[in-house]
Amino acid sequence: MPDKIQESKSEHLSQLEVLSKLTGQLAHEIKNPLSTIKINLKLVSEELNDLISSESGPNVADRNTRNFTRALRKVAVIQKETDRLEHILDDFLRYLDRTELQLVSVDVNELISDMIDFYTPQAYSHSITIRQGLYNKPLICRLDANMLKQVILNLFINAQQAMNEGGELIIRTDRQEKHVVIQISDTGGGITPDVLPHIFDTYYSSRPQGSGLGLPTAKKIVELHGGTIQVNSTSGKGTSFTVKLPVQD
Ligand SMILES: Nc1ncnc2c1ncn2[C@@H]1O[C@H](COP(=O)(O)OP(=O)(O)OP(=O)(O)O)[C@@H](O)[C@H]1O
Ligand SMILES: [Mg+2]
């Protein structure tokens, strides 16, 4: 149904707009503390350089003490500003806690199909083949559809980023007793055992451009729905995320 796809695309776009507005605000808020930190680090490094290069003489010890005290004061400013940055980012993540879920009855198969339609052009342009195996009956859950779409999109994008040379994105849905199961797997580089315990940590990222907010956000959304998210990964072979959500009785 082209109308439906169109509608879900625009709904998704508005969600992206909200998110980009939020990240815009975030960028604005972190700009000031960040430049304060930068300036102070530069000054501290100049003062420390002075200490190293100062020659011996009667007044040098006094001057060194003064330099040292000044440098310590700047370190305190840097500490304060990094605390502020941490708070700003915590607040950003906590916006989810304040969000009220707009729960409606949703067929997870339909939601996943919409997301696959939405994502297929991007997958194609990254040489990624999508394979899907959806459960043969509707899988009805009480969900905030936009939030769940964000979870799925985060998992798709992570998979894509793990498959630089292309690969397969495998999407399955299933029913296990009182749960709907969504499994999203990729044939990317996988996650090494030392990294695996950290991937749901706030701000953990192995990518230079990554914010490390994708998976903690996904986890939070899934848990707000009374569900779970788990990962299985083999280094060099690929990764598989499993989301379980309570089925609507
Ligand atoms: N499918 C995957 N394959 C391999 N590694 C993954 C996969 N998904 C997540 N990771 C690892 O988990 C880390 C955290 O993922 P997360 O989505 O939270 O942050 P990110 O993708 O680095 O940044 P962003 O905030 O932009 O999403 C990634 O940096 C990566 O190391
Ligand atoms: Mg991510």
PDB file of N, CA, C and O in Angstrom, residues 140-174:
ATOM      1  N   ILE A 140       0.679  -8.858  17.821  1.00  0.00           N
ATOM      2  CA  ILE A 140       0.137  -7.609  18.376  1.00  0.00           C
ATOM      3  C   ILE A 140       0.753  -7.294  19.751  1.00  0.00           C
ATOM      4  O   ILE A 140       0.759  -8.135  20.645  1.00  0.00           O
ATOM      5  N   CYS A 141       1.284  -6.083  19.870  1.00  0.00           N
ATOM      6  CA  CYS A 141       1.818  -5.594  21.149  1.00  0.00           C
ATOM      7  C   CYS A 141       1.256  -4.204  21.420  1.00  0.00           C
ATOM      8  O   CYS A 141       0.881  -3.496  20.490  1.00  0.00           O
ATOM      9  N   ARG A 142       1.263  -3.819  22.707  1.00  0.00           N
ATOM     10  CA  ARG A 142       0.940  -2.423  23.064  1.00  0.00           C
ATOM     11  C   ARG A 142       2.248  -1.646  23.006  1.00  0.00           C
ATOM     12  O   ARG A 142       3.162  -1.892  23.789  1.00  0.00           O
ATOM     13  N   LEU A 143       2.319  -0.726  22.054  1.00  0.00           N
ATOM     14  CA  LEU A 143       3.604  -0.063  21.823  1.00  0.00           C
ATOM     15  C   LEU A 143       3.460   1.416  21.540  1.00  0.00           C
ATOM     16  O   LEU A 143       2.421   1.857  21.065  1.00  0.00           O
ATOM     17  N   ASP A 144       4.548   2.137  21.796  1.00  0.00           N
ATOM     18  CA  ASP A 144       4.704   3.460  21.227  1.00  0.00           C
ATOM     19  C   ASP A 144       5.459   3.237  19.914  1.00  0.00           C
ATOM     20  O   ASP A 144       6.676   3.013  19.905  1.00  0.00           O
ATOM     21  N   ALA A 145       4.718   3.274  18.816  1.00  0.00           N
ATOM     22  CA  ALA A 145       5.281   2.857  17.525  1.00  0.00           C
ATOM     23  C   ALA A 145       6.501   3.689  17.130  1.00  0.00           C
ATOM     24  O   ALA A 145       7.506   3.142  16.667  1.00  0.00           O
ATOM     25  N   ASN A 146       6.434   5.001  17.336  1.00  0.00           N
ATOM     26  CA  ASN A 146       7.561   5.853  16.936  1.00  0.00           C
ATOM     27  C   ASN A 146       8.825   5.510  17.713  1.00  0.00           C
ATOM     28  O   ASN A 146       9.921   5.513  17.167  1.00  0.00           O
ATOM     29  N   MET A 147       8.638   5.218  18.995  1.00  0.00           N
ATOM     30  CA  MET A 147       9.809   4.879  19.809  1.00  0.00           C
ATOM     31  C   MET A 147      10.403   3.549  19.363  1.00  0.00           C
ATOM     32  O   MET A 147      11.620   3.397  19.297  1.00  0.00           O
ATOM     33  N   LEU A 148       9.517   2.581  19.091  1.00  0.00           N
ATOM     34  CA  LEU A 148      10.056   1.289  18.676  1.00  0.00           C
ATOM     35  C   LEU A 148      10.761   1.407  17.324  1.00  0.00           C
ATOM     36  O   LEU A 148      11.786   0.761  17.088  1.00  0.00           O
ATOM     37  N   LYS A 149      10.234   2.279  16.458  1.00  0.00           N
ATOM     38  CA  LYS A 149      10.893   2.494  15.163  1.00  0.00           C
ATOM     39  C   LYS A 149      12.304   3.042  15.362  1.00  0.00           C
ATOM     40  O   LYS A 149      13.220   2.687  14.634  1.00  0.00           O
ATOM     41  N   GLN A 150      12.439   3.904  16.373  1.00  0.00           N
ATOM     42  CA  GLN A 150      13.762   4.462  16.653  1.00  0.00           C
ATOM     43  C   GLN A 150      14.739   3.356  17.076  1.00  0.00           C
ATOM     44  O   GLN A 150      15.898   3.353  16.665  1.00  0.00           O
ATOM     45  N   VAL A 151      14.237   2.408  17.885  1.00  0.00           N
ATOM     46  CA  VAL A 151      15.071   1.278  18.310  1.00  0.00           C
ATOM     47  C   VAL A 151      15.533   0.485  17.089  1.00  0.00           C
ATOM     48  O   VAL A 151      16.725   0.182  16.930  1.00  0.00           O
ATOM     49  N   ILE A 152      14.574   0.160  16.227  1.00  0.00           N
ATOM     50  CA  ILE A 152      14.883  -0.663  15.049  1.00  0.00           C
ATOM     51  C   ILE A 152      15.886   0.070  14.149  1.00  0.00           C
ATOM     52  O   ILE A 152      16.866  -0.517  13.683  1.00  0.00           O
ATOM     53  N   LEU A 153      15.641   1.362  13.952  1.00  0.00           N
ATOM     54  CA  LEU A 153      16.537   2.142  13.088  1.00  0.00           C
ATOM     55  C   LEU A 153      17.954   2.179  13.668  1.00  0.00           C
ATOM     56  O   LEU A 153      18.933   2.018  12.943  1.00  0.00           O
ATOM     57  N   ASN A 154      18.065   2.362  14.989  1.00  0.00           N
ATOM     58  CA  ASN A 154      19.388   2.353  15.632  1.00  0.00           C
ATOM     59  C   ASN A 154      20.105   1.035  15.362  1.00  0.00           C
ATOM     60  O   ASN A 154      21.304   1.010  15.091  1.00  0.00           O
ATOM     61  N   LEU A 155      19.347  -0.065  15.448  1.00  0.00           N
ATOM     62  CA  LEU A 155      19.969  -1.379  15.247  1.00  0.00           C
ATOM     63  C   LEU A 155      20.375  -1.560  13.776  1.00  0.00           C
ATOM     64  O   LEU A 155      21.440  -2.109  13.481  1.00  0.00           O
ATOM     65  N   PHE A 156      19.536  -1.076  12.853  1.00  0.00           N
ATOM     66  CA  PHE A 156      19.882  -1.147  11.420  1.00  0.00           C
ATOM     67  C   PHE A 156      21.168  -0.361  11.142  1.00  0.00           C
ATOM     68  O   PHE A 156      22.063  -0.816  10.454  1.00  0.00           O
ATOM     69  N   ILE A 157      21.226   0.848  11.698  1.00  0.00           N
ATOM     70  CA  ILE A 157      22.374   1.717  11.411  1.00  0.00           C
ATOM     71  C   ILE A 157      23.658   1.133  12.014  1.00  0.00           C
ATOM     72  O   ILE A 157      24.705   1.123  11.377  1.00  0.00           O
ATOM     73  N   ASN A 158      23.560   0.606  13.230  1.00  0.00           N
ATOM     74  CA  ASN A 158      24.737  -0.050  13.826  1.00  0.00           C
ATOM     75  C   ASN A 158      25.205  -1.206  12.946  1.00  0.00           C
ATOM     76  O   ASN A 158      26.410  -1.386  12.732  1.00  0.00           O
ATOM     77  N   ALA A 159      24.249  -1.987  12.458  1.00  0.00           N
ATOM     78  CA  ALA A 159      24.593  -3.136  11.602  1.00  0.00           C
ATOM     79  C   ALA A 159      25.290  -2.637  10.342  1.00  0.00           C
ATOM     80  O   ALA A 159      26.334  -3.169   9.939  1.00  0.00           O
ATOM     81  N   GLN A 160      24.734  -1.592   9.762  1.00  0.00           N
ATOM     82  CA  GLN A 160      25.321  -1.024   8.538  1.00  0.00           C
ATOM     83  C   GLN A 160      26.753  -0.554   8.792  1.00  0.00           C
ATOM     84  O   GLN A 160      27.650  -0.790   7.985  1.00  0.00           O
ATOM     85  N   GLN A 161      26.950   0.107   9.953  1.00  0.00           N
ATOM     86  CA  GLN A 161      28.285   0.623  10.260  1.00  0.00           C
ATOM     87  C   GLN A 161      29.282  -0.507  10.506  1.00  0.00           C
ATOM     88  O   GLN A 161      30.490  -0.315  10.374  1.00  0.00           O
ATOM     89  N   ALA A 162      28.755  -1.691  10.872  1.00  0.00           N
ATOM     90  CA  ALA A 162      29.648  -2.837  11.100  1.00  0.00           C
ATOM     91  C   ALA A 162      29.954  -3.561   9.789  1.00  0.00           C
ATOM     92  O   ALA A 162      30.779  -4.473   9.756  1.00  0.00           O
ATOM     93  N   MET A 163      29.248  -3.152   8.717  1.00  0.00           N
ATOM     94  CA  MET A 163      29.449  -3.842   7.420  1.00  0.00           C
ATOM     95  C   MET A 163      29.937  -2.851   6.366  1.00  0.00           C
ATOM     96  O   MET A 163      29.248  -2.585   5.382  1.00  0.00           O
ATOM     97  N   ASN A 164      31.116  -2.357   6.563  1.00  0.00           N
ATOM     98  CA  ASN A 164      31.690  -1.372   5.634  1.00  0.00           C
ATOM     99  C   ASN A 164      31.766  -1.871   4.203  1.00  0.00           C
ATOM    100  O   ASN A 164      31.602  -1.117   3.258  1.00  0.00           O
ATOM    101  N   GLU A 165      32.043  -3.152   4.082  1.00  0.00           N
ATOM    102  CA  GLU A 165      32.207  -3.733   2.749  1.00  0.00           C
ATOM    103  C   GLU A 165      30.905  -4.343   2.244  1.00  0.00           C
ATOM    104  O   GLU A 165      30.916  -5.117   1.310  1.00  0.00           O
ATOM    105  N   GLY A 166      29.805  -4.036   2.912  1.00  0.00           N
ATOM    106  CA  GLY A 166      28.529  -4.647   2.549  1.00  0.00           C
ATOM    107  C   GLY A 166      28.336  -5.960   3.275  1.00  0.00           C
ATOM    108  O   GLY A 166      29.212  -6.393   4.042  1.00  0.00           O
ATOM    109  N   GLY A 167      27.184  -6.574   3.077  1.00  0.00           N
ATOM    110  CA  GLY A 167      26.904  -7.840   3.755  1.00  0.00           C
ATOM    111  C   GLY A 167      25.410  -8.098   3.801  1.00  0.00           C
ATOM    112  O   GLY A 167      24.670  -7.597   2.952  1.00  0.00           O
ATOM    113  N   GLU A 168      25.002  -8.852   4.810  1.00  0.00           N
ATOM    114  CA  GLU A 168      23.580  -9.182   4.925  1.00  0.00           C
ATOM    115  C   GLU A 168      22.997  -8.675   6.237  1.00  0.00           C
ATOM    116  O   GLU A 168      23.616  -8.803   7.295  1.00  0.00           O
ATOM    117  N   LEU A 169      21.807  -8.117   6.113  1.00  0.00           N
ATOM    118  CA  LEU A 169      21.052  -7.701   7.294  1.00  0.00           C
ATOM    119  C   LEU A 169      19.843  -8.637   7.358  1.00  0.00           C
ATOM    120  O   LEU A 169      19.035  -8.673   6.435  1.00  0.00           O
ATOM    121  N   ILE A 170      19.802  -9.431   8.427  1.00  0.00           N
ATOM    122  CA  ILE A 170      18.761 -10.467   8.507  1.00  0.00           C
ATOM    123  C   ILE A 170      17.765 -10.090   9.606  1.00  0.00           C
ATOM    124  O   ILE A 170      18.151  -9.892  10.762  1.00  0.00           O
ATOM    125  N   ILE A 171      16.510  -9.978   9.227  1.00  0.00           N
ATOM    126  CA  ILE A 171      15.487  -9.530  10.179  1.00  0.00           C
ATOM    127  C   ILE A 171      14.440 -10.626  10.333  1.00  0.00           C
ATOM    128  O   ILE A 171      13.829 -11.063   9.354  1.00  0.00           O
ATOM    129  N   ARG A 172      14.271 -11.064  11.574  1.00  0.00           N
ATOM    130  CA  ARG A 172      13.286 -12.116  11.823  1.00  0.00           C
ATOM    131  C   ARG A 172      12.332 -11.680  12.921  1.00  0.00           C
ATOM    132  O   ARG A 172      12.715 -10.948  13.833  1.00  0.00           O
ATOM    133  N   THR A 173      11.093 -12.162  12.836  1.00  0.00           N
ATOM    134  CA  THR A 173      10.189 -11.993  13.975  1.00  0.00           C
ATOM    135  C   THR A 173       9.625 -13.363  14.334  1.00  0.00           C
ATOM    136  O   THR A 173       9.554 -14.260  13.484  1.00  0.00           O
ATOM    137  N   ASP A 174       9.259 -13.505  15.597  1.00  0.00           N
ATOM    138  CA  ASP A 174       8.783 -14.806  16.058  1.00  0.00           C
ATOM    139  C   ASP A 174       7.892 -14.586  17.270  1.00  0.00           C
ATOM    140  O   ASP A 174       7.853 -13.489  17.834  1.00  0.00           O
TER     141      ASP A 174
END
